[in-house]
CSV table of C-alpha atoms and ligand atoms in Angstrom, one decimal:
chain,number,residue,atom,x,y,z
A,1,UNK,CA,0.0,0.0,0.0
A,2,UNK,CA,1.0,3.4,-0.6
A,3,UNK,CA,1.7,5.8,2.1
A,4,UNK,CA,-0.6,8.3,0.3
A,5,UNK,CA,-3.1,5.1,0.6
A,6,UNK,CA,-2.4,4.6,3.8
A,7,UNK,CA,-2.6,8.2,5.3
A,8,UNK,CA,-6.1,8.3,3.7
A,9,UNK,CA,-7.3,5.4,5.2
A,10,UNK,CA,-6.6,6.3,8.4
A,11,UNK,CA,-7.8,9.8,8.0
A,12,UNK,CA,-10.8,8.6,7.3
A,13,UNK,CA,-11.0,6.6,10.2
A,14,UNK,CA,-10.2,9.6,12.5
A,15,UNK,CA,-13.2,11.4,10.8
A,16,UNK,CA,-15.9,8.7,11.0
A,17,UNK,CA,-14.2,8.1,14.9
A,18,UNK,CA,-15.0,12.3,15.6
A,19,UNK,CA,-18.0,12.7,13.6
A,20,UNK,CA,-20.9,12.9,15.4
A,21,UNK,CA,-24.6,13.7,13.8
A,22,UNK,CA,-28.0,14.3,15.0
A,23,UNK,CA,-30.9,13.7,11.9
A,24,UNK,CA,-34.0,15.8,12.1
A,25,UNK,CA,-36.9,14.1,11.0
A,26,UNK,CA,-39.6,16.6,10.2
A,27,UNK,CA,-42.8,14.9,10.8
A,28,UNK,CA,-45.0,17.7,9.2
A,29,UNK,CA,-45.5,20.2,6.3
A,30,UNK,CA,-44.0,23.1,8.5
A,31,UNK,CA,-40.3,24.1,7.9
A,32,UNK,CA,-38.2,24.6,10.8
A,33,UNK,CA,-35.1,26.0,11.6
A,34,UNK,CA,-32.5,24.0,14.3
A,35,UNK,CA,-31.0,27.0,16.5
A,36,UNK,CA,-28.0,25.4,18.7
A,37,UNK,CA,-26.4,26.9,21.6
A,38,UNK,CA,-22.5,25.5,22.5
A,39,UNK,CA,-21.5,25.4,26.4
A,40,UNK,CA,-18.6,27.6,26.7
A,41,UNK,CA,-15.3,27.0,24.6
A,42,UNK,CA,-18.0,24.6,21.9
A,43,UNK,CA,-17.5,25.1,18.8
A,44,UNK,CA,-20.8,27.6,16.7
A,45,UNK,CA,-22.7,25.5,15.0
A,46,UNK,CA,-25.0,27.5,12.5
A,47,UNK,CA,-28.7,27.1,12.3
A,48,UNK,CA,-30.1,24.0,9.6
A,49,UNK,CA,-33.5,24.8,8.5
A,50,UNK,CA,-34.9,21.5,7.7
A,51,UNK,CA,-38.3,21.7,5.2
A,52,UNK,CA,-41.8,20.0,5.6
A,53,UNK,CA,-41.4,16.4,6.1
A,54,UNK,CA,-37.8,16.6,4.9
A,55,UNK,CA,-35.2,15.1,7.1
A,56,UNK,CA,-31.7,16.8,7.5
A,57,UNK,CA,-28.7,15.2,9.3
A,58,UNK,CA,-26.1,18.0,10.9
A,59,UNK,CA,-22.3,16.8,11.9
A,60,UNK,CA,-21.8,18.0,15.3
A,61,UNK,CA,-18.5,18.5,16.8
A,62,UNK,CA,-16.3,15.7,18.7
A,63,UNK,CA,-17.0,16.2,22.2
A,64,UNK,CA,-20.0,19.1,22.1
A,65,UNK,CA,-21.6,19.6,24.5
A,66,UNK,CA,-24.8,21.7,24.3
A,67,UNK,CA,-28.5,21.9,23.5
A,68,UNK,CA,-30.9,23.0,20.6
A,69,UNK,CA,-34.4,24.5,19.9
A,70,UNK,CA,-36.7,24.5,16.7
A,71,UNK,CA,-38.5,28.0,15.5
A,72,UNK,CA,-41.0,27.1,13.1
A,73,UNK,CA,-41.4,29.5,9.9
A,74,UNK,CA,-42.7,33.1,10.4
A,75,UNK,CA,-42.3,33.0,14.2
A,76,UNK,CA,-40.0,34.8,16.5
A,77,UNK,CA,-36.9,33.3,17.4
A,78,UNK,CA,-37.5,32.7,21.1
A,79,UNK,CA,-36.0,29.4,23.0
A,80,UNK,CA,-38.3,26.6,22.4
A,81,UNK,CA,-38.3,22.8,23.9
A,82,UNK,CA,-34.7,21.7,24.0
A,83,UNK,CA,-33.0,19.0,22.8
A,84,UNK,CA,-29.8,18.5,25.3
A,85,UNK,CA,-26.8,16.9,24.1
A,86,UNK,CA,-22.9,16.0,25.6
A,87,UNK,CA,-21.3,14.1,22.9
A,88,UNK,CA,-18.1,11.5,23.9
A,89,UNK,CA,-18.5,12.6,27.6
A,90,UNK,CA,-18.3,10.4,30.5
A,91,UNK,CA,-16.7,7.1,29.8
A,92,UNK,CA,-17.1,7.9,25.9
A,93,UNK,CA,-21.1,7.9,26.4
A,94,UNK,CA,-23.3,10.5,24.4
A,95,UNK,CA,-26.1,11.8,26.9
A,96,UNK,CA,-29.5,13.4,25.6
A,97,UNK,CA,-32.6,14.3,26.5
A,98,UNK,CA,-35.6,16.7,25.8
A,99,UNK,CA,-36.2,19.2,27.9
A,100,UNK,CA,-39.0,21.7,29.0
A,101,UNK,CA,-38.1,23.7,31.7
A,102,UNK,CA,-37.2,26.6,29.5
A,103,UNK,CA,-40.1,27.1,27.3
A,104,UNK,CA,-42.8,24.5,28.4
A,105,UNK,CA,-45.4,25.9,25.9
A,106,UNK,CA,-43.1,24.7,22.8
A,107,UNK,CA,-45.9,21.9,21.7
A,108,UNK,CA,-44.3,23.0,18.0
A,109,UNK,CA,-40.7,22.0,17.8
A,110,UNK,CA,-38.5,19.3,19.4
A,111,UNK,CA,-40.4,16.1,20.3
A,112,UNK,CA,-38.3,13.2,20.7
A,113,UNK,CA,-34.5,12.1,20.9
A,114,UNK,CA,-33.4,8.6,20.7
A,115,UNK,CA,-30.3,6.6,19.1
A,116,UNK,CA,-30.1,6.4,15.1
A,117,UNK,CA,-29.9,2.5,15.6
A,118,UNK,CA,-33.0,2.2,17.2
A,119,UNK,CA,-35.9,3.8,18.7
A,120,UNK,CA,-34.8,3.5,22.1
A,121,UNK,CA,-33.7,4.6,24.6
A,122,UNK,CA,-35.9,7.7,24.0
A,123,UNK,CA,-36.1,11.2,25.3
A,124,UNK,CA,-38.5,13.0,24.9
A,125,UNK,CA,-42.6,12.9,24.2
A,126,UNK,CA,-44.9,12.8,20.6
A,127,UNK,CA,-47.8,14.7,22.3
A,128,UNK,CA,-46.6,17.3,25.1
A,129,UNK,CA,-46.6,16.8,28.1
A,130,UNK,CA,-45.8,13.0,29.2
A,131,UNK,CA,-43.2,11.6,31.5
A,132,UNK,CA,-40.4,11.6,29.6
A,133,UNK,CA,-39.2,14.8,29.2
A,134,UNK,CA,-37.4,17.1,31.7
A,135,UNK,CA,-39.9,20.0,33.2
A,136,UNK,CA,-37.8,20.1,36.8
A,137,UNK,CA,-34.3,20.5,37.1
A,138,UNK,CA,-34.6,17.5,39.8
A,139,UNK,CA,-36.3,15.5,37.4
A,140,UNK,CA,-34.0,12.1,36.0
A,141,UNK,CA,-34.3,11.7,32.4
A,142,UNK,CA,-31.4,12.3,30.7
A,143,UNK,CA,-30.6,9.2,28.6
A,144,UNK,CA,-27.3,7.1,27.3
A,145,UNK,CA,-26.0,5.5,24.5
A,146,UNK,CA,-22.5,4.5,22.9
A,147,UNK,CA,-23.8,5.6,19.7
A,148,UNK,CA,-22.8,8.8,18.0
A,149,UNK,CA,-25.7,9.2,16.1
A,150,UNK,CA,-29.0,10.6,17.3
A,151,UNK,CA,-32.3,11.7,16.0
A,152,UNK,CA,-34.7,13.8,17.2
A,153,UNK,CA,-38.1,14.5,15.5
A,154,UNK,CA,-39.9,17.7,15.0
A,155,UNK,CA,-43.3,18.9,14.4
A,156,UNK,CA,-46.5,17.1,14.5
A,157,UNK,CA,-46.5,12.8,14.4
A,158,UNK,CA,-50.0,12.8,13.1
A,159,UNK,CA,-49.2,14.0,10.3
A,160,UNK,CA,-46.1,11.5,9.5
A,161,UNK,CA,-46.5,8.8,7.3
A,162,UNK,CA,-43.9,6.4,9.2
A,163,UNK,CA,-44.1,7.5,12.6
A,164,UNK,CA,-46.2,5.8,15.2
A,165,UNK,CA,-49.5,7.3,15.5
A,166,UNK,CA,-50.3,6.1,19.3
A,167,UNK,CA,-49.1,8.7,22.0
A,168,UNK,CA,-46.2,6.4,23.9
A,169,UNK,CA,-47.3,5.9,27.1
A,170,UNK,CA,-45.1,3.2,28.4
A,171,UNK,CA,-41.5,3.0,30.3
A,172,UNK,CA,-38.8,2.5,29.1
A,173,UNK,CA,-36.4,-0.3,30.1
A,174,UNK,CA,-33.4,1.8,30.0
A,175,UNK,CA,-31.8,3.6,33.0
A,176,UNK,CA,-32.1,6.9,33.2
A,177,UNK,CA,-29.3,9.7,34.8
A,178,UNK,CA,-29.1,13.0,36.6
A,179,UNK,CA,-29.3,16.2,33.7
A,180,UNK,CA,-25.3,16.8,35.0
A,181,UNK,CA,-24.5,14.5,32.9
A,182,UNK,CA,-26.4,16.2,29.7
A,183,UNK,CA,-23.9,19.5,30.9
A,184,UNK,CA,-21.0,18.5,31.1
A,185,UNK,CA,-20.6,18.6,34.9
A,186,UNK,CA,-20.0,14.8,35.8
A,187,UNK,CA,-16.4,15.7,36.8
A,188,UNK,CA,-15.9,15.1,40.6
A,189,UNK,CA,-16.1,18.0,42.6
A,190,UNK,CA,-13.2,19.3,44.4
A,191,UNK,CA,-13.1,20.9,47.6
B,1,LIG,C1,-37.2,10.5,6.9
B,1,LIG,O1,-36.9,9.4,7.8
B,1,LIG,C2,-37.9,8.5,8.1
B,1,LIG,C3,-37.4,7.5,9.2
B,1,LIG,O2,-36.2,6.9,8.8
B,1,LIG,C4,-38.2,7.8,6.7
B,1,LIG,O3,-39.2,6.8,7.0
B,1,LIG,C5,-38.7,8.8,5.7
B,1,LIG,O4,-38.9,8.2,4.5
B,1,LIG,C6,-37.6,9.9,5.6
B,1,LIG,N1,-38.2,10.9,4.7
B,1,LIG,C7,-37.5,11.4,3.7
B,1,LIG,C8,-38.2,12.5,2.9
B,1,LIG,O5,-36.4,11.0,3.4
């Protein structure tokens, strides 16, 4: 093999090792746009406006940790439900969750998280509210997964084609953790 081969072979591994993505899936004809807000010292990431029933998928950072809020088109650009997100973090683990406790009244935008792989562990509810989303900062919902890839669906599941039209009313058989872990705080504490 070539050392040009070989540098590009493993260049490519380090990019599909540090890419991260979350897909949008936008369940209705509204289009949206994804604002995202970094913890300090993240890297921007610029909005994605993802079009009725359109999916977009958005690379996010190695190691971001942060959240994100939906604004549906022709309304004001005020934080909405949040999807919560810490990439890579403790023990290599990606945390998420959905949370309301900054704008409970977003029944427009972020609905549920879960891994690409599969549909659970979700976060997260299709009709707001339900039990698994975060509306205390108390609460226990944040969820884990050694996947890198996420998605989180927007918008209205009635109107979806694929997406289950029954309101998901049971547990999940996943464990759940503290929101620290969602905020990149599960360092010890000193004294
Ligand atoms: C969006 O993703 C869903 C779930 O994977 C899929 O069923 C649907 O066909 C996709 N829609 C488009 C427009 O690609």
């Amino acid at each position: 093999m070539h050392f040009s081969k070989i540098a590009s072979v493993l260049a490519a591994a380090v990019l599909a090792s540090a890419e991260n993505t979350i897909t949008f899936l936008n369940q209705d004809p509204k289009t949206r746009t994804l604002h995202f807000t970094g913890n300090p010292y993240m890297e921007a990431i610029k909005p994605v406006t993802v079009q009725g029933f359109e999916n977009v998928t958005v690379g996010i950072p190695y190691g971001w940790v942060g959240n994100f809020f939906s604004v549906t088109e022709d309304k004001p650009v005020v934080p909405g439900m949040l999807g919560e997100v810490a990439f890579n973090a403790w023990a290599g683990i990606t945390f998420f969750d959905v949370s309301a406790i900054v704008n409970p009244h977003d029944h427009d935008g972020v609905k549920r998280m879960y891994p690409a792989s599969a549909e659970e562990p979700f976060s997260g509810c299709d009709l707001f509210p339900c039990n698994f989303a975060y509306y205390l900062p108390d609460d226990v919902q944040t969820r884990a997964t050694h996947e890198t890839d996420l998605i989180c669906t927007l918008g209205d599941h009635e109107f979806s084609e694929w997406t289950t039209k029954a309101k998901r009313t049971t547990e999940v058989d996943a464990p759940v953790f503290a929101r620290d872990f969602v905020q990149g705080k599960w360092t010890p504490k000193r004294n």
